[in-house]
Coordinates of C-alpha atoms and ligand atoms in Angstrom, one line a residue:
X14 CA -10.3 9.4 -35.4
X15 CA -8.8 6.9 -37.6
X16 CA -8.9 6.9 -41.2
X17 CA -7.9 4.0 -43.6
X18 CA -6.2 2.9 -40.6
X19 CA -3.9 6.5 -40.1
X20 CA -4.6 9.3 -37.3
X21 CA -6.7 11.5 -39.2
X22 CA -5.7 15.2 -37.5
X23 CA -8.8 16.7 -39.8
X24 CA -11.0 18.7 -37.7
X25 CA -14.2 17.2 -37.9
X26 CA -16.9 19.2 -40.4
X27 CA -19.2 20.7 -38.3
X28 CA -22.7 21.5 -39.4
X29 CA -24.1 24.8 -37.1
X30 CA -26.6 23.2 -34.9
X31 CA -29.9 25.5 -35.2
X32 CA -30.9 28.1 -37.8
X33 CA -29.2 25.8 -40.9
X34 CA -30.6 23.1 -42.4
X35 CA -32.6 20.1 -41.3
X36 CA -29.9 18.0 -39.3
X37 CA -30.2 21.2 -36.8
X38 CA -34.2 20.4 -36.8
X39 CA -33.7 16.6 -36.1
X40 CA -31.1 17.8 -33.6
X41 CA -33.7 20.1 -31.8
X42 CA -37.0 17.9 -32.4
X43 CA -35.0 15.0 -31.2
X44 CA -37.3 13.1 -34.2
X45 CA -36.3 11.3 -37.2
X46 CA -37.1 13.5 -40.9
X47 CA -37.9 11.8 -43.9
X48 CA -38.3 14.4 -47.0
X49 CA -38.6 13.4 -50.7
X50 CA -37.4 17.4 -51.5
X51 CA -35.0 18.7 -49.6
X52 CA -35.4 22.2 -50.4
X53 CA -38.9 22.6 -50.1
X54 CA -39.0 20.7 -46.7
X55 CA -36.1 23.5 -45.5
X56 CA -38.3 26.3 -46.8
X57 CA -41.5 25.0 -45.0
X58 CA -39.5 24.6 -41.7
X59 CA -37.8 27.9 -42.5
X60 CA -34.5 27.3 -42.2
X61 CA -31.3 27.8 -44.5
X62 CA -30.7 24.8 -46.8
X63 CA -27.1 23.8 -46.3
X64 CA -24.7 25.0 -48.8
X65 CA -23.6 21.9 -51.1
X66 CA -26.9 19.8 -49.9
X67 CA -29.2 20.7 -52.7
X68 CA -27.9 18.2 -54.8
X69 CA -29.4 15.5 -53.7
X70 CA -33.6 15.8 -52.7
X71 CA -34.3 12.8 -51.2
X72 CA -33.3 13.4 -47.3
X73 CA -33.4 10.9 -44.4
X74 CA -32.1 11.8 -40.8
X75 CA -32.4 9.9 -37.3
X76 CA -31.6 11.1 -34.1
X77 CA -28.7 9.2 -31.9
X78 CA -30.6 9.6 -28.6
X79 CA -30.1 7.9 -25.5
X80 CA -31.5 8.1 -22.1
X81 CA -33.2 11.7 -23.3
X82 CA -29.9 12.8 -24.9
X83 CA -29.2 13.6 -28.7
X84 CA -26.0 12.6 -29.0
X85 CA -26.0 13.0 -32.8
X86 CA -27.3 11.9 -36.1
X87 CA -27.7 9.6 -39.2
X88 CA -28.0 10.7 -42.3
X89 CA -28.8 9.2 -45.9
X90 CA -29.4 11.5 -48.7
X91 CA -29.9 10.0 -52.5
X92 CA -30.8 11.1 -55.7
X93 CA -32.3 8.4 -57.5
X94 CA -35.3 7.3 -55.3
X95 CA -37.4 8.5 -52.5
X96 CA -36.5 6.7 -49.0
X97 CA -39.5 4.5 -47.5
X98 CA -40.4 3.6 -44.3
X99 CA -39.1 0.3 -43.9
X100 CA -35.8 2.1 -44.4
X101 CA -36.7 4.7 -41.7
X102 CA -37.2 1.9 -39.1
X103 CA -33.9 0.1 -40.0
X104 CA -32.0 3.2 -39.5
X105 CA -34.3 4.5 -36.3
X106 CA -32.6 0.7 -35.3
X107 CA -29.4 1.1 -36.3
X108 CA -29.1 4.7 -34.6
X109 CA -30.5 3.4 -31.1
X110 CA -28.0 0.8 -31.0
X111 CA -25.3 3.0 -32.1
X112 CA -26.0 5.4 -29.3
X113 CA -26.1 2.8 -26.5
X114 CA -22.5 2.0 -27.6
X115 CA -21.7 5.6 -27.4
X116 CA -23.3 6.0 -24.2
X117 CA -21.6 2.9 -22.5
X118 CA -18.3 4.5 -23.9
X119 CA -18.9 7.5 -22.4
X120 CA -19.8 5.8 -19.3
X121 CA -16.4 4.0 -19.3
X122 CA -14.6 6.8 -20.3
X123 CA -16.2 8.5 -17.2
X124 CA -16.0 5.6 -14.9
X125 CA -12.0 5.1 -15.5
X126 CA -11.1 9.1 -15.1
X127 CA -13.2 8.7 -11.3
X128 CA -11.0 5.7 -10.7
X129 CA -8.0 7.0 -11.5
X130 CA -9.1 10.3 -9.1
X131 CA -10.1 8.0 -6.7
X132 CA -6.4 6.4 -6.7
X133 CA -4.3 9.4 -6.8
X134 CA -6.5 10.6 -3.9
X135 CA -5.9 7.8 -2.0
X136 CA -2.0 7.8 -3.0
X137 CA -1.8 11.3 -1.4
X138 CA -4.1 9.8 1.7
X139 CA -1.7 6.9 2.4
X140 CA 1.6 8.9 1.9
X141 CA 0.2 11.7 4.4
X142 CA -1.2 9.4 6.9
X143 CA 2.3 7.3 6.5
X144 CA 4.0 10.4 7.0
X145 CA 2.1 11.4 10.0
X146 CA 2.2 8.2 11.4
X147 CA 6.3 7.8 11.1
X148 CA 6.5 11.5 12.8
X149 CA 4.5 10.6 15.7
X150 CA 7.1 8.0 15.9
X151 CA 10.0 9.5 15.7
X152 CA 9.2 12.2 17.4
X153 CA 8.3 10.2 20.1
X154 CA 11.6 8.5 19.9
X155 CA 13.1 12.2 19.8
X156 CA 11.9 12.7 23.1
X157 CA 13.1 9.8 24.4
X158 CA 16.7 10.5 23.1
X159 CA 16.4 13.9 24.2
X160 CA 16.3 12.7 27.5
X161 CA 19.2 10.6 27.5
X162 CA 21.1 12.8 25.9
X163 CA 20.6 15.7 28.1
X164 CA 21.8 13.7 30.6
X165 CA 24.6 12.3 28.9
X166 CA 25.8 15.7 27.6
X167 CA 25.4 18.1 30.9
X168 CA 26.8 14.9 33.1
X169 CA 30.3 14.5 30.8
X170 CA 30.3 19.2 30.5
X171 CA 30.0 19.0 34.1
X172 CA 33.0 16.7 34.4
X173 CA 34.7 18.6 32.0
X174 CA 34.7 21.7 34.4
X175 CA 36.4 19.3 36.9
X176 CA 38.5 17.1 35.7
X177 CA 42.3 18.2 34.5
X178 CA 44.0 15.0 33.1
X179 CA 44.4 15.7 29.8
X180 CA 43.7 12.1 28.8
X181 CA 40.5 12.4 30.5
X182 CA 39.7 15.8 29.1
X183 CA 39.9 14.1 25.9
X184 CA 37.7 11.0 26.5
X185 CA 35.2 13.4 28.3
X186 CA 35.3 15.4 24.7
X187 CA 34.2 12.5 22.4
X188 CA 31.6 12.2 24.9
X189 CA 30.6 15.3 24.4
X190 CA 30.9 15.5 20.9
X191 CA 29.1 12.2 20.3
X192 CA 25.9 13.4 22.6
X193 CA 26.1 16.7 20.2
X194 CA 26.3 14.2 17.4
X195 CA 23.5 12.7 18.9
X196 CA 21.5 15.8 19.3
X197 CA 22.0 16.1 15.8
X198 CA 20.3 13.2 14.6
X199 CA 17.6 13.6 16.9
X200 CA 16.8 16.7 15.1
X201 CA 17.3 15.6 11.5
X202 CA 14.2 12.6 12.6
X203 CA 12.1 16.3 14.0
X204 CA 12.5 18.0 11.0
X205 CA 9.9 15.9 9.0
X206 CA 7.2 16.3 11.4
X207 CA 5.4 19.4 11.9
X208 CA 6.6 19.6 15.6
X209 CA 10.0 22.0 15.1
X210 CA 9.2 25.4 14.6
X211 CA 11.3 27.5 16.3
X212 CA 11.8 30.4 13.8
X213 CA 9.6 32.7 12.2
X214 CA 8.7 33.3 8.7
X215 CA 10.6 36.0 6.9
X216 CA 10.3 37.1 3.1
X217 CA 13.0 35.4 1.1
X218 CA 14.6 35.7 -2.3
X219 CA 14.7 31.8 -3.5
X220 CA 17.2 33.0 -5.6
X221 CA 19.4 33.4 -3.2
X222 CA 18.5 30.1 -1.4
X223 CA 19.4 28.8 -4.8
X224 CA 22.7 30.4 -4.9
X225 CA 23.3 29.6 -1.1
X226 CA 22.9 25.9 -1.5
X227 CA 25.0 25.6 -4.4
X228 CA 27.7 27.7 -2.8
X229 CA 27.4 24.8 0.0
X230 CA 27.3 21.9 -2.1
X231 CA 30.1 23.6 -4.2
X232 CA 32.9 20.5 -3.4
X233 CA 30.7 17.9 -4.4
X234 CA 29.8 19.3 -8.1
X235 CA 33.7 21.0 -8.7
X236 CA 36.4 20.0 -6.9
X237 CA 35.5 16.0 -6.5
X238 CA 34.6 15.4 -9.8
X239 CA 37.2 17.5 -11.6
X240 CA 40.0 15.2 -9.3
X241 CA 37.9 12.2 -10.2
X242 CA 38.1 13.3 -13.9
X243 CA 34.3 13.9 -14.6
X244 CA 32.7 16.6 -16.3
X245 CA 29.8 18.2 -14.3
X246 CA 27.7 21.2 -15.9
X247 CA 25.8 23.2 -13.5
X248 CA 23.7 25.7 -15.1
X249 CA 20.9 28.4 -12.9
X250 CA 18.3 30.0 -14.7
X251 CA 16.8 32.8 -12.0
X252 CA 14.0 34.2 -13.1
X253 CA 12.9 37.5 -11.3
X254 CA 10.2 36.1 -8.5
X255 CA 8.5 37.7 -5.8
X256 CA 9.5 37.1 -2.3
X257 CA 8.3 33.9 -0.6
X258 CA 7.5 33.3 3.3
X259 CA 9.7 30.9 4.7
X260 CA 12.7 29.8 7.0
X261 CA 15.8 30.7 5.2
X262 CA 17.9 27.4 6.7
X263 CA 15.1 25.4 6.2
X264 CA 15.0 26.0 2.7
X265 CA 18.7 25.8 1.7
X266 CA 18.6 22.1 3.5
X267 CA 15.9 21.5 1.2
X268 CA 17.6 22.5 -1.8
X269 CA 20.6 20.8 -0.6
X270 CA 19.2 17.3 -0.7
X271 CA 18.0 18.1 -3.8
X272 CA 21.2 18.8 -5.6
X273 CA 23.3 16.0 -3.5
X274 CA 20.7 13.6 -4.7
X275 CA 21.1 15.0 -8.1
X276 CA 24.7 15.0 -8.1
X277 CA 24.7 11.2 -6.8
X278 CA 22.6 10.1 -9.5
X279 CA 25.1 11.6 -12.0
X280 CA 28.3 9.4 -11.0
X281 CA 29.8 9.4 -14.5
X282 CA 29.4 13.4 -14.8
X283 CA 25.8 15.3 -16.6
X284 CA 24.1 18.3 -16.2
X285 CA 22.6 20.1 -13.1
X286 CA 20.4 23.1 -13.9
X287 CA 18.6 24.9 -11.4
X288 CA 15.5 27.0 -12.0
X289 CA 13.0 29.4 -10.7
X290 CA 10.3 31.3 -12.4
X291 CA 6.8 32.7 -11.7
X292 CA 4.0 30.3 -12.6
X293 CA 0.6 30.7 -12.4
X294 CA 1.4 32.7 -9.6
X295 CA 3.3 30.7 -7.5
X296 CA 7.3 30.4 -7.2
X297 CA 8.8 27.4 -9.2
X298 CA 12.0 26.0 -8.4
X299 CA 13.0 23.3 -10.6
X300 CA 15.9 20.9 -9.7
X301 CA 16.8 18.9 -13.1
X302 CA 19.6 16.6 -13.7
X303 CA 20.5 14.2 -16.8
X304 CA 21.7 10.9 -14.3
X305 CA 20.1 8.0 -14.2
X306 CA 16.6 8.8 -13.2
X307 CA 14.1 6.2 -11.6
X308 CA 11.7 3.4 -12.3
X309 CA 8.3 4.0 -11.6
X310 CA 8.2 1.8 -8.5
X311 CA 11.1 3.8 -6.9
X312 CA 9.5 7.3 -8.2
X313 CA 6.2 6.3 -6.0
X314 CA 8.4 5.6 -2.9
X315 CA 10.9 8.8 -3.3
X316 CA 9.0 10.7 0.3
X317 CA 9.2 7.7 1.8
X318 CA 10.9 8.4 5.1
X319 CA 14.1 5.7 5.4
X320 CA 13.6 5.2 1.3
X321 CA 16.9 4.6 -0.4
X322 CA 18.4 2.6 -2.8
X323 CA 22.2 3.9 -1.6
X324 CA 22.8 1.3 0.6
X325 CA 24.3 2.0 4.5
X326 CA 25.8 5.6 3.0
X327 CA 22.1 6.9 2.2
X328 CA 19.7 7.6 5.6
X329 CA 16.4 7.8 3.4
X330 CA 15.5 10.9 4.9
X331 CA 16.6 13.9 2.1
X332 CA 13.6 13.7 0.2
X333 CA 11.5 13.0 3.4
X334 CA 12.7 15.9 5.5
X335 CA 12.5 17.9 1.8
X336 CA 8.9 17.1 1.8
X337 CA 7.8 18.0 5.5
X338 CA 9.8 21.6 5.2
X339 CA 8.4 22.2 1.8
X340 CA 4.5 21.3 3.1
X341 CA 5.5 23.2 6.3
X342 CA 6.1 26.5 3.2
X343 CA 2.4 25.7 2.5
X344 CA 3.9 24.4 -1.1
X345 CA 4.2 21.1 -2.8
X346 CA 6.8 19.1 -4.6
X347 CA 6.6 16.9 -7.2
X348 CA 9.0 14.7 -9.2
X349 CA 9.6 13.5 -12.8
X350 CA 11.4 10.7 -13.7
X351 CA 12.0 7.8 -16.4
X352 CA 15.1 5.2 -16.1
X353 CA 17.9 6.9 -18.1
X354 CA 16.0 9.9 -19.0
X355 CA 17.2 12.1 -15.6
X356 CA 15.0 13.7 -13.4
X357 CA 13.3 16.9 -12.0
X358 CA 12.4 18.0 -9.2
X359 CA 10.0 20.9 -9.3
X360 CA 8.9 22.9 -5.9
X361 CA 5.8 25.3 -6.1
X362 CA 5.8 27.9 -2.8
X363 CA 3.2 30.6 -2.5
X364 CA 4.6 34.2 -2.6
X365 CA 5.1 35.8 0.4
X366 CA 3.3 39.1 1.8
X367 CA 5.8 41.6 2.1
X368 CA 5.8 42.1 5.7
X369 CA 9.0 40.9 7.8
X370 CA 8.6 39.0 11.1
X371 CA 10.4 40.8 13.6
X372 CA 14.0 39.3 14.8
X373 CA 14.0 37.7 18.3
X374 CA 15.5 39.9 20.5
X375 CA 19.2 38.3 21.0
X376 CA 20.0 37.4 24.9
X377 CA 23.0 39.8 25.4
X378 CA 25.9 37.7 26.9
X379 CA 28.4 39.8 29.2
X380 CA 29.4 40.1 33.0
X381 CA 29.2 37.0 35.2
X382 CA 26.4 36.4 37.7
X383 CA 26.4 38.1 40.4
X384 CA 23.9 37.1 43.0
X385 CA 23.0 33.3 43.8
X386 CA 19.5 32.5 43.4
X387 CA 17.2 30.1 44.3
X388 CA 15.4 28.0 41.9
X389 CA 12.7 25.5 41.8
X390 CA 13.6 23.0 39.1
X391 CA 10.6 20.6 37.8
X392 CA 11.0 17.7 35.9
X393 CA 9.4 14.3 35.6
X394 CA 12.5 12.2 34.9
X395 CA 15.1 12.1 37.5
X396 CA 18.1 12.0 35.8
X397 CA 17.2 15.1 33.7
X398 CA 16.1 17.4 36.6
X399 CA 19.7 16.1 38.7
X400 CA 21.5 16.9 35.6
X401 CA 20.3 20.3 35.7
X402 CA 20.4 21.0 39.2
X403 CA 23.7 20.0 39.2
X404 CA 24.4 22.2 36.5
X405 CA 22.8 25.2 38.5
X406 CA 24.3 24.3 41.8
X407 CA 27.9 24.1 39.9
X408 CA 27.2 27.6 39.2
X409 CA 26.4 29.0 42.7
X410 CA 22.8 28.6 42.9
X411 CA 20.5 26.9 45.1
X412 CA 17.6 24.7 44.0
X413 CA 14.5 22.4 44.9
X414 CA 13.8 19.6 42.7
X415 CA 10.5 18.0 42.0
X416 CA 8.7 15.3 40.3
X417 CA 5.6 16.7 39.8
X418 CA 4.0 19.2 38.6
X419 CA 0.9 19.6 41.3
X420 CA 3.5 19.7 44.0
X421 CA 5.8 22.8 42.3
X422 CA 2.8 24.9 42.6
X423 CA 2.0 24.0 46.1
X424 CA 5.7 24.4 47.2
X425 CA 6.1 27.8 44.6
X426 CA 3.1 28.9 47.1
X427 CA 4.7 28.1 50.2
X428 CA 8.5 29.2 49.6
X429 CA 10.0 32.1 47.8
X430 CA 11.9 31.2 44.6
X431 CA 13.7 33.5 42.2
X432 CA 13.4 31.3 39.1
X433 CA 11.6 28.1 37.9
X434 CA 12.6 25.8 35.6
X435 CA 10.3 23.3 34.5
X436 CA 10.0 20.4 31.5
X437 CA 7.0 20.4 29.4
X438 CA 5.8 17.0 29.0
X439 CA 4.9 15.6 32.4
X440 CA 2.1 13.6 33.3
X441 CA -0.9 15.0 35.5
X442 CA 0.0 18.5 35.1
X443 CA 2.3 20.5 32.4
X444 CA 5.1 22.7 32.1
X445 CA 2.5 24.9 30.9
X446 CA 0.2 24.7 33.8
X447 CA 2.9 25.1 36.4
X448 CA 3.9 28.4 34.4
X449 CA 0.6 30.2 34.3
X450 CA 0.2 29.0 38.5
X451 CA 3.8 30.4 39.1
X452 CA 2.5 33.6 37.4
X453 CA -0.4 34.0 38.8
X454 CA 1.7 33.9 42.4
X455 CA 4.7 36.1 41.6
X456 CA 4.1 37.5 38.2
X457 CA 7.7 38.9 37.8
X458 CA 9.5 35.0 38.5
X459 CA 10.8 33.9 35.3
X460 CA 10.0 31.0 34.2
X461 CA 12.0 28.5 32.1
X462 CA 10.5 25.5 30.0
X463 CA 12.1 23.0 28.9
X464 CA 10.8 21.1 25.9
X465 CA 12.5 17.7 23.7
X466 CA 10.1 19.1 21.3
X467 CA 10.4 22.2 19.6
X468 CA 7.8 24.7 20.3
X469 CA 5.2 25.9 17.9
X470 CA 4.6 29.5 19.9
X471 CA 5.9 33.1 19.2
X472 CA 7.0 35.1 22.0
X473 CA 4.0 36.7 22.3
X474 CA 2.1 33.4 22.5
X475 CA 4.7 32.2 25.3
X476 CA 4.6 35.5 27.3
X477 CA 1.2 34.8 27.3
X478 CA 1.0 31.2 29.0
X479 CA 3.4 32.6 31.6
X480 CA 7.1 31.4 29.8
X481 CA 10.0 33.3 29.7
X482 CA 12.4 30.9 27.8
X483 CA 12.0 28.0 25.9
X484 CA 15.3 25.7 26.1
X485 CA 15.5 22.6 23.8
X486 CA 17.0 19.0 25.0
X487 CA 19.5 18.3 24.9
X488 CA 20.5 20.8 26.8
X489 CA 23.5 23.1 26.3
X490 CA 25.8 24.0 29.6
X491 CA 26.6 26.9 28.7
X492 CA 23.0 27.7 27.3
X493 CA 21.5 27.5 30.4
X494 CA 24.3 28.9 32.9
X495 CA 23.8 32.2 30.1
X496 CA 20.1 32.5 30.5
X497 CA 20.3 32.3 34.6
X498 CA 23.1 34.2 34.4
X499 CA 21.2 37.1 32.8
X500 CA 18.5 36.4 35.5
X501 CA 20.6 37.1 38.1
X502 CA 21.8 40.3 36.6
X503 CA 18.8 41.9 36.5
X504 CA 17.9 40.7 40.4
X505 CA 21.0 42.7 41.0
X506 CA 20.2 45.6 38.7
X507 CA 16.9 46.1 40.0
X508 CA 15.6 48.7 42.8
Ligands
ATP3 N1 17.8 13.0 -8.7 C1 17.6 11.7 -8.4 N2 17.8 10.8 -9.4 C2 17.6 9.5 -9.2 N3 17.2 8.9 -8.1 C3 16.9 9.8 -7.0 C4 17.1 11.2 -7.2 N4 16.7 11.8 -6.0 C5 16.3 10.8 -5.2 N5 16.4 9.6 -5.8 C6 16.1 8.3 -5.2 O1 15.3 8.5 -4.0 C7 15.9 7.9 -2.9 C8 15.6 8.6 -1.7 O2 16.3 9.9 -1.6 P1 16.5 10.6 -0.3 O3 17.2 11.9 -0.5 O4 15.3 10.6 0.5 O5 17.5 9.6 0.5 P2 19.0 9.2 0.1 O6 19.6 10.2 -0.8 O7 19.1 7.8 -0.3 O8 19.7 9.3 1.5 P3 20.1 10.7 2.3 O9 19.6 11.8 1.5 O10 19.4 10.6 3.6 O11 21.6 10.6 2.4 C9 17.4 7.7 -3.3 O12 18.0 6.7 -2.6 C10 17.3 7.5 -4.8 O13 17.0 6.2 -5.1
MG4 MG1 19.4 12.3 -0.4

C-alpha cells in the first residue's frame, strides 16, 4: 500500500465482517444497499451500527464480486442528500470493473508463484538427472580403470617380489605408486554416484566431524597464511545436536571441501565460522566465509560435477562429491552467495536413531599359509583373471581360470576346488549367480567377488547370495594373499 507516494506500514482498518454494521450485510447478501437512514436500516436488519458511522445517514454500498466471489466493497456515505439510483448503477459499474482488475491480479499473482514452482522444480529435475547421468558415466569409466589398473598394480607387485636391482626396485615403485594414485582417482569419480557404499551407518556427533575437519585443514587456515602474512579468523559455534546417521569419513571429506573452498575464496585473509544447531528438527551445519562470494550464474552451476572457476589446480568435484555424500545422509545442501558479500554453505542431515551398526568383524592377520589350495578363479577379462592367478600361484596355490561364468559352475561340478574367486560384472551369467551355484554344490567353499564397483550389501545380505568376501579393483597384493591365506588356515585347522 502506497500512500502520497510513501510505503504506508498502517495496518489496514478492518470492519468485522458479520454481526456489525451494513458493509457485513452487503458482504454476506453479496447485493448492493442503498439507505437514506443509516441507523434505522441497521436496526431493521438487526445489526450493530458501526461506531463513528452515525454521522452521516445517507449510505450506499456495492459489492466487488467476481466470478461468485465478494472480494470487497464500495462505499459512499453523505450527509447532505439522499443517493439515487443513477448513482447506484454507476458505482454497481465502477465496482464490477474494479473487481475484474483485482481478479486478473490475483490471477497473475497466482500464475507467476506456479511458474516460478514450476522452474525451481525443473532446476532440481535437471541437476539430478545431470548428476545421474555423469555417475553412470564415470562410474562406467571406473570400471574400466579398475581393470587396467588391477592389472597394472598386481603385474609391477608381482615384479617387485622378484626383481632385486635396486634401480629397478625403484622404477617398479612409481609404478606402483602411480596405479595406487590411480586407484585413487578412480574412487574420488565413485564417490558422487550412489554406487560406493562400503560402510555402514553409525550415530555421529557432527561436532566432532566439525572439529575433525578443521584439525585436517589446520595448515591451510594457520600456518600458510600466517607465513604469507594474512590474517585468517576461524570461529565454531557447536551447538548441542542430537546424533546423526552417517559415515564418519564421508562426512569429514565433505566438510573438507567445504572449508578448502572457503579458505580459497578468502586469498587476502576473512573469516571462517563454522556452525551447527538444531533446526526445525534437523542438524544444521553452516559453513560461512567473508571472501569473495559468487555471481548468480556461478552459484547455479556450484554441484556441477567438473565446475570450477580455479583453473588446471581446481578438479570441479568438491562440491559435486559434497553433494552425492550429503544426498547419500538423506540431507540437502544449499548455498548463499552474492559477489563480495561471502558465502554460506548450510547442510540439513536428519537425526540419527540411536542404535549403532555393528563393526565388521576385522580379518585377523597372523601365521603364514600353510596348505596349498586349489582355486577356481573367474573372470571375464583376461588380463585381470592372469593377474590374479599369477598372484595366487606366486603364493603356492593352484588354480583354473575361466571366462565365463556358465562354464565355472559346470567345471565347480565336475572338479573339487577349495576356493572360488570370481568378478562380478560378466556378461551371460554374474559373480552372483556363480556364487549361489558354487553354494548350492559345496556350501562350505568360500567364495570371493570381486567388484570395480563398490558393493551396496551388508554382510548379511552377502552371506546370503553365497559371498564370503567382497574385494574392490584394483586389487591389493597383499589384500588378497591375506584373505586366502586365512582360508587356508582354517583348511588346516579344521577336523
Ligand atoms: N566458498 C566459496 N566462495 C566462492 N566460490 C566458491 C565457494 N565454494 C565453491 N565456489 C565456487 O564453486 C566452484 C566449484 O567448487 P568445487 O569445490 O566443486 O571445485 P573446485 O574447488 O574448483 O575444485 P576441487 O574442489 O575439486 O579442487 C569453485 O571453483 C568456485 O568457483
Ligand atoms: Mg573445492
Amino acid at each position: 500500500r502506497i500512500r502520497d507516494g510513501v510505503r504506508d506500514d498502517h495496518e489496514p482498518r478492518r470492519y468485522p465482517t458479520s454481526g456489525v454494521g451494513l458493509v457485513a450485510v452487503v458482504l454476506e447478501s453479496g447485493r448492493p444497499l442503498r439507505t437514506d437512514d443509516y441507523a434505522a436500516e441497521c436496526a431493521g436488519r438487526g445489526v450493530k451500527p458501526v461506531a463513528g458511522a452515525l454521522d452521516m445517514r445517507y449510505w450506499l454500498g456495492v459489492p466487488l464480486s467476481a466470478r461468485d466471489r465478494v472480494l470487497g466493497m464500495l462505499v459512499l456515505r453523505s450527509n447532505e442528500r439522499p443517493f439515487t439510483e443513477a448513482e447506484e448503477g454507476l458505482l454497481l459499474n465502477t465496482a464490477h470493473l474494479t473487481a475484474l482488475a483485482l481478479s486478473s491480479v490475483r490471477l497473475y499473482e497466482e500464475r507467476t508463484r506456479a511458474y516460478g514452482e514450476l522452474a525451481a522444480a525443473q532446476d532440481q529435475l535437471v541437476r539430478t538427472e545431470k548428476l545421474r547421468a555423469l555417475g553412470e558415466m564415470a562410474s562406467g569409466v571406473a570400471h574400466d580403470f579398475n581393470n587396467l589398473l588391477a592389472s597394472v598394480l598386481g603385474r609391477a607387485q608381482l615384479l617387485l617380489r622378484r626383481v632385486q636391482e635396486p634401480q629397478l626396485r625403484q622404477w617398479l615403485q612409481v609404478i606402483e605408486r602411480s596405479a595406487l594414485d590411480g586407484a585413487q582417482t578412480v574412487k574420488r569419480l565413485q564417490e558422487f554416484t550412489r554406487i560406493r557404499r562400503d560402510q555402514a551407518l553409525v550415530p555421529l556427533d557432527v561436532n566432532e566431524v566439525v572439529r575433525d575437519a578443521l584439525d585436517i585443514t589446520q595448515s591451510r587456515w594457520k600456518e600458510e597464511p600466517t607465513s604469507r602474512g594474512v590474517t585468517l579468523e576461524v570461529r565454531t559455534v557447536l551447538g548441542k545436536v542430537p546424533a546423526v546417521l552417517g559415515d564418519a569419513a564421508e562426512l569429514r571429506e565433505a566438510m573438507t571441501n567445504l572449508i578448502l573452498n572457503a579458505l580459497d575464496a578468502m586469498p587476502e585473509g576473512g573469516n571462517l565460522t563454522l556452525s551447527t544447531a538444531l533446526v526445525d528438527g534437523r542438524i544444521e551445519i553452516a559453513v560461512a566465509d567473508s571472501g569473495v562470494g559468487m555471481t548468480p550464474e556461478v552459484r547455479d552451476k556450484v554441484f556441477d560435477p567438473f565446475f570450477t572457476t580455479k583453473g588446471p589446480q581446481g578438479t570441479g568435484l568438491g562440491l559435486s562429491m559434497t553433494y552425492g555424500i550429503i544426498s547419500r545422509h538423506g540431507g540437502s545442501i544449499a548455498v548463499e552467495s552474492e559477489p563480495g558479500q561471502g558465502t554460506t554453505f548450510r547442510l540439513s542431515l536428519p537425526r540419527g536413531t540411536d542404535v549403532p551398526g555393528a563393526p565388521p568383524a576385522p580379518i585377523p592377520l597372523s601365521s603364514p599359509p600353510v596348505r596349498a589350495l586349489r582355486c577356481l578363479v573367474v573372470d571375464d577379462e583376461p588380463p585381470v583373471r592372469a593377474v590374479i592367478a599369477d598372484i595366487l600361484e606366486s603364493a603356492g596355490h593352484a588354480v583354473v581360470q575361466l571366462g565365463d561364468g556358465g562354464e565355472a559352475i559346470a567345471r565347480f561340478a565336475a572338479e573339487p576346488f577349495d576356493l572360488v574367486v570370481t568378478d562380478l560384472a560378466m556378461p551371460r551369467v554374474s559373480g552372483w549367480q556363480v556364487a549361489r551355484a558354487v553354494k548350492r554344490v559345496s556350501p562350505q567353499v568360500p567364495v570371493f567377488l570381486i567388484t570395480g564397483f563398490g558393493v551396496e550389501l551388508t554382510a548379511e545380505e552377502r552371506r546370503a547370495h553365497g559371498v564370503d568376501l567382497v574385494l574392490v579393483k584394483p586389487l591389493q597384493i597383499e589384500e588378497i594373499l591375506e584373505a586366502v591365506a586365512e582360508v587356508a588356515r582354517s583348511h588346516t585347522s579344521a577336523p
